[in-house]
């Protein structure tokens, strides 16, 4: 009888051990597939955000080029043509002045065409890096003449992955567009600080501030910037400035 009880006890104990082992294995397998699916979802989200950022940067580039051709290049070529058309060869001094003026205009036009050609390059960020790409964006805003932009770089720039740089650039591009279109600002300061553990990028203006709640488009823009920041593991914040205007801060950990 005692032997039988011991056998039953052993069987029950073995069964419990087996069930616990099965539960542990099933849980481990489930956790593995759950993490795998979560990782795949994160990669898909990153790829989607990257593709969307590329398309939006290209669209914005074409808009900028179109505006440059219409407002700048066309005007300079027209002025150069007028200078040459009104030449009076009998008056050598005035003719020389007009020719020199036309040469200056054509020189500026050539430089503008080079800038346009550089912006057309699909891999501009991978070629010149994030800092120079941001500086180029500031120069574009400066040419508009709407406000006075300042770009500051602090610390030693560190190389970033091209895909991450592209998404950061698109966040900045959208933030700058919002300042130009909606803030009614006269001053803008973009500052990028390279620290050992993080990169902090801030955009401050002295405008009226943004009322995102009252604008569907603006709210969508804010969500887009926030979502893009989350995809690359960055933190996005938008706060009122100390006096007036708005400060946008993007904090990217160095990983």
GROMACS .gro file of C-alpha atoms in nm:
model
  255
    1UNK     CA    1   0.000   0.000   0.000
    2UNK     CA    2   0.282   0.230   0.091
    3UNK     CA    3   0.460   0.152  -0.235
    4UNK     CA    4   0.141   0.228  -0.427
    5UNK     CA    5   0.104   0.565  -0.252
    6UNK     CA    6   0.464   0.651  -0.329
    7UNK     CA    7   0.407   0.561  -0.694
    8UNK     CA    8   0.095   0.781  -0.710
    9UNK     CA    9   0.283   1.063  -0.539
   10UNK     CA   10   0.570   1.029  -0.783
   11UNK     CA   11   0.330   1.028  -1.079
   12UNK     CA   12   0.145   1.335  -0.950
   13UNK     CA   13   0.471   1.516  -0.879
   14UNK     CA   14   0.608   1.427  -1.222
   15UNK     CA   15   0.283   1.542  -1.384
   16UNK     CA   16   0.293   1.874  -1.200
   17UNK     CA   17   0.658   1.920  -1.293
   18UNK     CA   18   0.579   1.837  -1.656
   19UNK     CA   19   0.286   2.083  -1.664
   20UNK     CA   20   0.500   2.355  -1.509
   21UNK     CA   21   0.774   2.284  -1.763
   22UNK     CA   22   0.521   2.301  -2.048
   23UNK     CA   23   0.385   2.629  -1.910
   24UNK     CA   24   0.736   2.773  -1.890
   25UNK     CA   25   0.815   2.665  -2.247
   26UNK     CA   26   0.484   2.799  -2.382
   27UNK     CA   27   0.536   3.129  -2.200
   28UNK     CA   28   0.892   3.158  -2.331
   29UNK     CA   29   0.779   3.084  -2.687
   30UNK     CA   30   0.492   3.333  -2.659
   31UNK     CA   31   0.722   3.604  -2.523
   32UNK     CA   32   0.970   3.535  -2.802
   33UNK     CA   33   0.708   3.571  -3.076
   34UNK     CA   34   0.553   3.872  -2.904
   35UNK     CA   35   0.890   4.051  -2.892
   36UNK     CA   36   0.962   3.945  -3.249
   37UNK     CA   37   0.631   4.087  -3.372
   38UNK     CA   38   0.684   4.405  -3.171
   39UNK     CA   39   1.032   4.442  -3.322
   40UNK     CA   40   0.896   4.383  -3.674
   41UNK     CA   41   0.623   4.639  -3.610
   42UNK     CA   42   0.883   4.892  -3.494
   43UNK     CA   43   1.093   4.831  -3.806
   44UNK     CA   44   0.788   4.866  -4.030
   45UNK     CA   45   0.693   5.190  -3.857
   46UNK     CA   46   1.048   5.322  -3.896
   47UNK     CA   47   1.054   5.230  -4.266
   48UNK     CA   48   0.716   5.396  -4.320
   49UNK     CA   49   0.825   5.712  -4.140
   50UNK     CA   50   1.152   5.718  -4.335
   51UNK     CA   51   0.975   5.680  -4.670
   52UNK     CA   52   0.720   5.946  -4.580
   53UNK     CA   53   0.997   6.182  -4.471
   54UNK     CA   54   1.185   6.127  -4.797
   55UNK     CA   55   0.876   6.202  -5.005
   56UNK     CA   56   0.792   6.513  -4.804
   57UNK     CA   57   1.149   6.643  -4.826
   58UNK     CA   58   1.143   6.595  -5.203
   59UNK     CA   59   0.808   6.774  -5.226
   60UNK     CA   60   0.935   7.064  -5.017
   61UNK     CA   61   1.255   7.077  -5.223
   62UNK     CA   62   1.057   7.111  -5.546
   63UNK     CA   63   0.845   7.387  -5.390
   64UNK     CA   64   1.159   7.571  -5.283
   65UNK     CA   65   1.318   7.533  -5.626
   66UNK     CA   66   1.000   7.652  -5.797
   67UNK     CA   67   0.993   7.960  -5.576
   68UNK     CA   68   1.364   8.020  -5.633
   69UNK     CA   69   1.321   8.000  -6.011
   70UNK     CA   70   1.022   8.234  -6.006
   71UNK     CA   71   1.129   8.490  -5.746
   72UNK     CA   72   1.506   8.497  -5.776
   73UNK     CA   73   1.655   8.350  -6.093
   74UNK     CA   74   1.387   8.488  -6.323
   75UNK     CA   75   1.418   8.834  -6.174
   76UNK     CA   76   1.799   8.843  -6.196
   77UNK     CA   77   1.800   8.724  -6.558
   78UNK     CA   78   1.536   8.982  -6.647
   79UNK     CA   79   1.743   9.261  -6.491
   80UNK     CA   80   2.056   9.140  -6.671
   81UNK     CA   81   1.864   9.140  -6.999
   82UNK     CA   82   1.737   9.495  -6.936
   83UNK     CA   83   2.089   9.615  -6.865
   84UNK     CA   84   2.214   9.469  -7.192
   85UNK     CA   85   1.913   9.588  -7.394
   86UNK     CA   86   1.961   9.948  -7.280
   87UNK     CA   87   2.328   9.966  -7.369
   88UNK     CA   88   2.429  10.288  -7.535
   89UNK     CA   89   2.756  10.219  -7.710
   90UNK     CA   90   2.807  10.590  -7.766
   91UNK     CA   91   2.841  10.638  -7.391
   92UNK     CA   92   3.125  10.406  -7.295
   93UNK     CA   93   3.117  10.484  -6.923
   94UNK     CA   94   2.747  10.404  -6.881
   95UNK     CA   95   2.779  10.102  -7.109
   96UNK     CA   96   3.064   9.968  -6.897
   97UNK     CA   97   2.857  10.022  -6.582
   98UNK     CA   98   2.560   9.835  -6.731
   99UNK     CA   99   2.782   9.549  -6.854
  100UNK     CA  100   2.941   9.516  -6.509
  101UNK     CA  101   2.594   9.516  -6.354
  102UNK     CA  102   2.482   9.242  -6.593
  103UNK     CA  103   2.794   9.038  -6.513
  104UNK     CA  104   2.724   9.067  -6.139
  105UNK     CA  105   2.364   8.956  -6.191
  106UNK     CA  106   2.473   8.661  -6.405
  107UNK     CA  107   2.732   8.562  -6.142
  108UNK     CA  108   2.460   8.562  -5.875
  109UNK     CA  109   2.237   8.362  -6.108
  110UNK     CA  110   2.506   8.098  -6.161
  111UNK     CA  111   2.554   8.065  -5.783
  112UNK     CA  112   2.178   8.032  -5.734
  113UNK     CA  113   2.164   7.764  -6.002
  114UNK     CA  114   2.439   7.575  -5.819
  115UNK     CA  115   2.238   7.599  -5.497
  116UNK     CA  116   1.929   7.471  -5.678
  117UNK     CA  117   2.129   7.186  -5.831
  118UNK     CA  118   2.262   7.092  -5.487
  119UNK     CA  119   1.910   7.086  -5.344
  120UNK     CA  120   1.794   6.859  -5.626
  121UNK     CA  121   2.033   6.586  -5.515
  122UNK     CA  122   1.823   6.313  -5.354
  123UNK     CA  123   2.097   6.215  -5.107
  124UNK     CA  124   2.192   6.566  -5.001
  125UNK     CA  125   2.193   6.479  -4.629
  126UNK     CA  126   2.414   6.174  -4.677
  127UNK     CA  127   2.655   6.387  -4.882
  128UNK     CA  128   2.688   6.697  -4.664
  129UNK     CA  129   2.563   6.579  -4.325
  130UNK     CA  130   2.285   6.695  -4.097
  131UNK     CA  131   2.449   7.016  -3.973
  132UNK     CA  132   2.516   7.155  -4.321
  133UNK     CA  133   2.171   7.049  -4.438
  134UNK     CA  134   2.015   7.243  -4.149
  135UNK     CA  135   2.236   7.542  -4.227
  136UNK     CA  136   2.119   7.528  -4.588
  137UNK     CA  137   1.759   7.530  -4.470
  138UNK     CA  138   1.829   7.840  -4.259
  139UNK     CA  139   1.979   8.015  -4.564
  140UNK     CA  140   1.662   7.942  -4.760
  141UNK     CA  141   1.454   8.106  -4.487
  142UNK     CA  142   1.692   8.403  -4.479
  143UNK     CA  143   1.642   8.455  -4.852
  144UNK     CA  144   1.268   8.488  -4.798
  145UNK     CA  145   1.331   8.810  -4.606
  146UNK     CA  146   1.038   8.745  -4.371
  147UNK     CA  147   1.244   8.709  -4.053
  148UNK     CA  148   1.603   8.702  -3.932
  149UNK     CA  149   1.724   8.346  -3.864
  150UNK     CA  150   2.030   8.246  -3.659
  151UNK     CA  151   2.192   7.902  -3.657
  152UNK     CA  152   2.422   7.799  -3.371
  153UNK     CA  153   2.625   7.479  -3.333
  154UNK     CA  154   2.758   7.387  -2.988
  155UNK     CA  155   2.995   7.103  -2.908
  156UNK     CA  156   3.168   6.866  -3.147
  157UNK     CA  157   2.931   6.734  -3.417
  158UNK     CA  158   2.906   6.356  -3.425
  159UNK     CA  159   2.804   6.151  -3.729
  160UNK     CA  160   2.452   6.011  -3.728
  161UNK     CA  161   2.292   5.736  -3.932
  162UNK     CA  162   2.163   5.878  -4.259
  163UNK     CA  163   1.810   5.748  -4.200
  164UNK     CA  164   1.795   5.905  -3.854
  165UNK     CA  165   1.940   6.232  -3.987
  166UNK     CA  166   1.677   6.241  -4.260
  167UNK     CA  167   1.392   6.203  -4.011
  168UNK     CA  168   1.545   6.471  -3.784
  169UNK     CA  169   1.579   6.700  -4.085
  170UNK     CA  170   1.214   6.650  -4.176
  171UNK     CA  171   1.104   6.731  -3.819
  172UNK     CA  172   1.308   7.052  -3.831
  173UNK     CA  173   1.182   7.137  -4.178
  174UNK     CA  174   0.820   7.107  -4.066
  175UNK     CA  175   0.887   7.311  -3.752
  176UNK     CA  176   1.052   7.588  -3.956
  177UNK     CA  177   0.762   7.593  -4.201
  178UNK     CA  178   0.520   7.642  -3.913
  179UNK     CA  179   0.724   7.935  -3.783
  180UNK     CA  180   0.737   8.101  -4.124
  181UNK     CA  181   0.369   8.045  -4.202
  182UNK     CA  182   0.196   8.094  -3.868
  183UNK     CA  183   0.416   8.249  -3.599
  184UNK     CA  184   0.438   8.606  -3.736
  185UNK     CA  185   0.790   8.613  -3.597
  186UNK     CA  186   1.074   8.851  -3.682
  187UNK     CA  187   1.350   8.644  -3.519
  188UNK     CA  188   1.429   8.273  -3.522
  189UNK     CA  189   1.711   8.088  -3.350
  190UNK     CA  190   1.799   7.728  -3.423
  191UNK     CA  191   2.055   7.575  -3.189
  192UNK     CA  192   2.203   7.224  -3.200
  193UNK     CA  193   2.408   7.105  -2.904
  194UNK     CA  194   2.625   6.793  -2.922
  195UNK     CA  195   2.678   6.645  -2.574
  196UNK     CA  196   2.840   6.310  -2.488
  197UNK     CA  197   2.510   6.140  -2.410
  198UNK     CA  198   2.262   6.327  -2.629
  199UNK     CA  199   2.201   6.575  -2.909
  200UNK     CA  200   1.963   6.859  -2.827
  201UNK     CA  201   1.814   7.066  -3.107
  202UNK     CA  202   1.598   7.369  -3.031
  203UNK     CA  203   1.404   7.616  -3.247
  204UNK     CA  204   1.293   7.938  -3.077
  205UNK     CA  205   1.099   8.229  -3.227
  206UNK     CA  206   0.958   8.559  -3.100
  207UNK     CA  207   0.621   8.524  -3.271
  208UNK     CA  208   0.268   8.503  -3.138
  209UNK     CA  209   0.294   8.133  -3.054
  210UNK     CA  210   0.094   7.842  -3.194
  211UNK     CA  211  -0.264   7.759  -3.103
  212UNK     CA  212  -0.255   7.398  -3.220
  213UNK     CA  213  -0.593   7.314  -3.070
  214UNK     CA  214  -0.777   7.548  -3.305
  215UNK     CA  215  -0.620   7.423  -3.626
  216UNK     CA  216  -0.657   7.073  -3.764
  217UNK     CA  217  -0.357   7.112  -3.994
  218UNK     CA  218  -0.134   7.245  -3.719
  219UNK     CA  219  -0.244   6.972  -3.482
  220UNK     CA  220  -0.165   6.715  -3.747
  221UNK     CA  221   0.176   6.873  -3.798
  222UNK     CA  222   0.248   6.856  -3.426
  223UNK     CA  223   0.148   6.490  -3.413
  224UNK     CA  224   0.365   6.415  -3.716
  225UNK     CA  225   0.670   6.569  -3.552
  226UNK     CA  226   0.600   6.391  -3.225
  227UNK     CA  227   0.547   6.055  -3.399
  228UNK     CA  228   0.866   6.092  -3.602
  229UNK     CA  229   1.063   6.174  -3.289
  230UNK     CA  230   0.924   5.867  -3.113
  231UNK     CA  231   1.023   5.641  -3.403
  232UNK     CA  232   1.392   5.736  -3.365
  233UNK     CA  233   1.378   5.722  -2.985
  234UNK     CA  234   1.387   6.100  -2.944
  235UNK     CA  235   1.184   6.329  -2.720
  236UNK     CA  236   0.982   6.612  -2.876
  237UNK     CA  237   0.862   6.911  -2.674
  238UNK     CA  238   0.691   7.238  -2.761
  239UNK     CA  239   0.662   7.510  -2.497
  240UNK     CA  240   0.594   7.884  -2.479
  241UNK     CA  241   0.912   8.092  -2.476
  242UNK     CA  242   1.011   8.284  -2.162
  243UNK     CA  243   0.887   8.615  -2.306
  244UNK     CA  244   0.686   8.544  -2.618
  245UNK     CA  245   0.691   8.302  -2.907
  246UNK     CA  246   0.753   7.929  -2.896
  247UNK     CA  247   1.043   7.693  -2.826
  248UNK     CA  248   1.054   7.351  -2.990
  249UNK     CA  249   1.306   7.105  -2.848
  250UNK     CA  250   1.416   6.773  -2.991
  251UNK     CA  251   1.637   6.553  -2.770
  252UNK     CA  252   1.809   6.260  -2.942
  253UNK     CA  253   1.999   6.011  -2.725
  254UNK     CA  254   2.343   5.899  -2.842
  255UNK     CA  255   2.302   5.524  -2.879
   0.00000   0.00000   0.00000
